[in-house]
CSV table of C-alpha atoms in Angstrom, one decimal:
chain,number,residue,atom,x,y,z
A,1137,SER,CA,12.7,10.7,15.5
A,1138,TRP,CA,10.0,11.5,13.0
A,1139,VAL,CA,11.0,15.2,12.7
A,1140,THR,CA,14.6,14.2,12.0
A,1141,ASP,CA,13.4,11.9,9.2
A,1142,LEU,CA,11.2,14.6,7.9
A,1143,TYR,CA,14.2,17.0,7.6
A,1144,ALA,CA,16.2,14.3,5.9
A,1145,ARG,CA,13.4,13.6,3.4
A,1146,LEU,CA,13.1,17.3,2.6
A,1147,ALA,CA,16.9,17.5,2.2
A,1148,MET,CA,16.9,14.5,-0.2
A,1149,ILE,CA,14.0,15.9,-2.3
A,1150,GLY,CA,15.6,19.4,-2.4
A,1151,LYS,CA,19.0,18.0,-3.5
A,1152,TRP,CA,17.2,15.9,-6.2
A,1153,LEU,CA,15.5,19.0,-7.5
A,1154,LYS,CA,18.6,21.1,-7.5
A,1155,GLU,CA,21.2,18.6,-8.7
A,1156,GLY,CA,19.2,16.1,-10.7
A,1157,PRO,CA,18.6,12.4,-9.9
A,1158,PRO,CA,20.9,10.9,-7.3
A,1159,MET,CA,23.1,7.9,-7.9
A,1160,CYS,CA,21.5,6.1,-5.0
A,1161,TYR,CA,18.0,6.6,-3.6
A,1162,TRP,CA,16.9,6.4,0.0
A,1163,LEU,CA,14.0,4.1,-0.5
A,1164,SER,CA,12.6,4.2,3.0
A,1165,GLY,CA,12.7,8.0,2.8
A,1166,PHE,CA,9.8,8.0,0.3
A,1167,PHE,CA,6.2,8.3,1.6
A,1168,PHE,CA,5.0,5.9,-1.1
A,1169,PRO,CA,8.0,3.7,-2.1
A,1170,GLN,CA,5.8,1.5,-4.3
A,1171,GLY,CA,5.3,4.5,-6.6
A,1172,PHE,CA,9.0,5.0,-7.0
A,1173,MET,CA,9.5,1.3,-7.7
A,1174,THR,CA,6.8,1.4,-10.4
A,1175,GLY,CA,8.5,4.4,-11.9
A,1176,ALA,CA,11.7,2.5,-12.0
A,1177,LEU,CA,10.0,-0.3,-13.9
A,1178,GLN,CA,8.4,2.1,-16.3
A,1179,THR,CA,11.7,3.8,-17.0
A,1180,HIS,CA,13.3,0.5,-17.8
A,1181,SER,CA,10.3,-0.5,-19.9
A,1182,ARG,CA,10.6,2.6,-22.0
A,1183,LYS,CA,14.3,2.3,-22.4
A,1184,THR,CA,14.2,-1.3,-23.5
A,1185,ALA,CA,10.8,-1.4,-25.3
A,1186,ILE,CA,9.7,-4.3,-23.1
A,1187,ALA,CA,6.1,-4.4,-21.8
A,1188,VAL,CA,6.1,-3.1,-18.2
A,1189,ASP,CA,3.7,-5.8,-17.0
A,1190,THR,CA,6.3,-8.5,-18.0
A,1191,LEU,CA,9.1,-7.0,-15.9
A,1192,THR,CA,10.1,-8.1,-12.4
A,1193,PHE,CA,12.7,-6.9,-9.9
A,1194,LYS,CA,16.1,-8.5,-9.4
A,1195,THR,CA,18.0,-7.5,-6.2
A,1196,ASN,CA,21.7,-7.6,-5.8
A,1197,ILE,CA,23.2,-6.9,-2.4
A,1198,LEU,CA,26.3,-4.7,-2.7
A,1199,ASP,CA,29.2,-4.2,-0.3
A,1200,GLU,CA,29.0,-0.5,-0.9
A,1201,THR,CA,27.2,2.3,1.1
A,1202,GLU,CA,25.3,5.2,-0.4
A,1203,ASP,CA,28.3,7.4,0.2
A,1204,THR,CA,30.7,5.1,-1.8
A,1205,VAL,CA,28.6,4.8,-4.9
A,1206,THR,CA,30.3,6.8,-7.6
A,1207,LYS,CA,28.1,6.0,-10.7
A,1208,ALA,CA,24.5,5.2,-11.2
A,1209,PRO,CA,23.7,1.8,-12.8
A,1210,GLU,CA,23.1,1.6,-16.5
A,1211,ASN,CA,19.9,-0.2,-15.9
A,1212,GLY,CA,17.8,0.0,-12.7
A,1213,VAL,CA,18.5,2.0,-9.6
A,1214,TYR,CA,20.6,1.7,-6.4
A,1215,VAL,CA,18.6,2.0,-3.2
A,1216,TYR,CA,19.5,2.0,0.5
A,1217,GLY,CA,17.6,2.3,3.8
A,1218,LEU,CA,16.1,-1.2,3.8
A,1219,TYR,CA,15.8,-3.2,7.0
A,1220,LEU,CA,15.2,-6.8,8.0
A,1221,GLU,CA,12.9,-7.5,10.9
A,1222,GLY,CA,12.8,-10.9,12.6
A,1223,ALA,CA,15.6,-12.2,10.4
A,1224,ARG,CA,19.3,-12.1,10.0
A,1225,TRP,CA,21.7,-11.8,7.1
């Protein structure tokens, strides 16, 4: 339900504030995920001194869950909570 998701969002943000950036982000838990993805591009741009408008996303599907990720990636971010509609894997 919506209220359950709201509590989960608040817990995610609260944990982020108290413990620092997580190793894996719940992308569908953000109100405006496009802003998070833009921030990920900007962080990579600053780290590598590459113009942000020349960067694109590359997606790799992993056989891990958010609970089994033990280390954040050196470049980019791990996300979870994405869904396919009208398609199959």
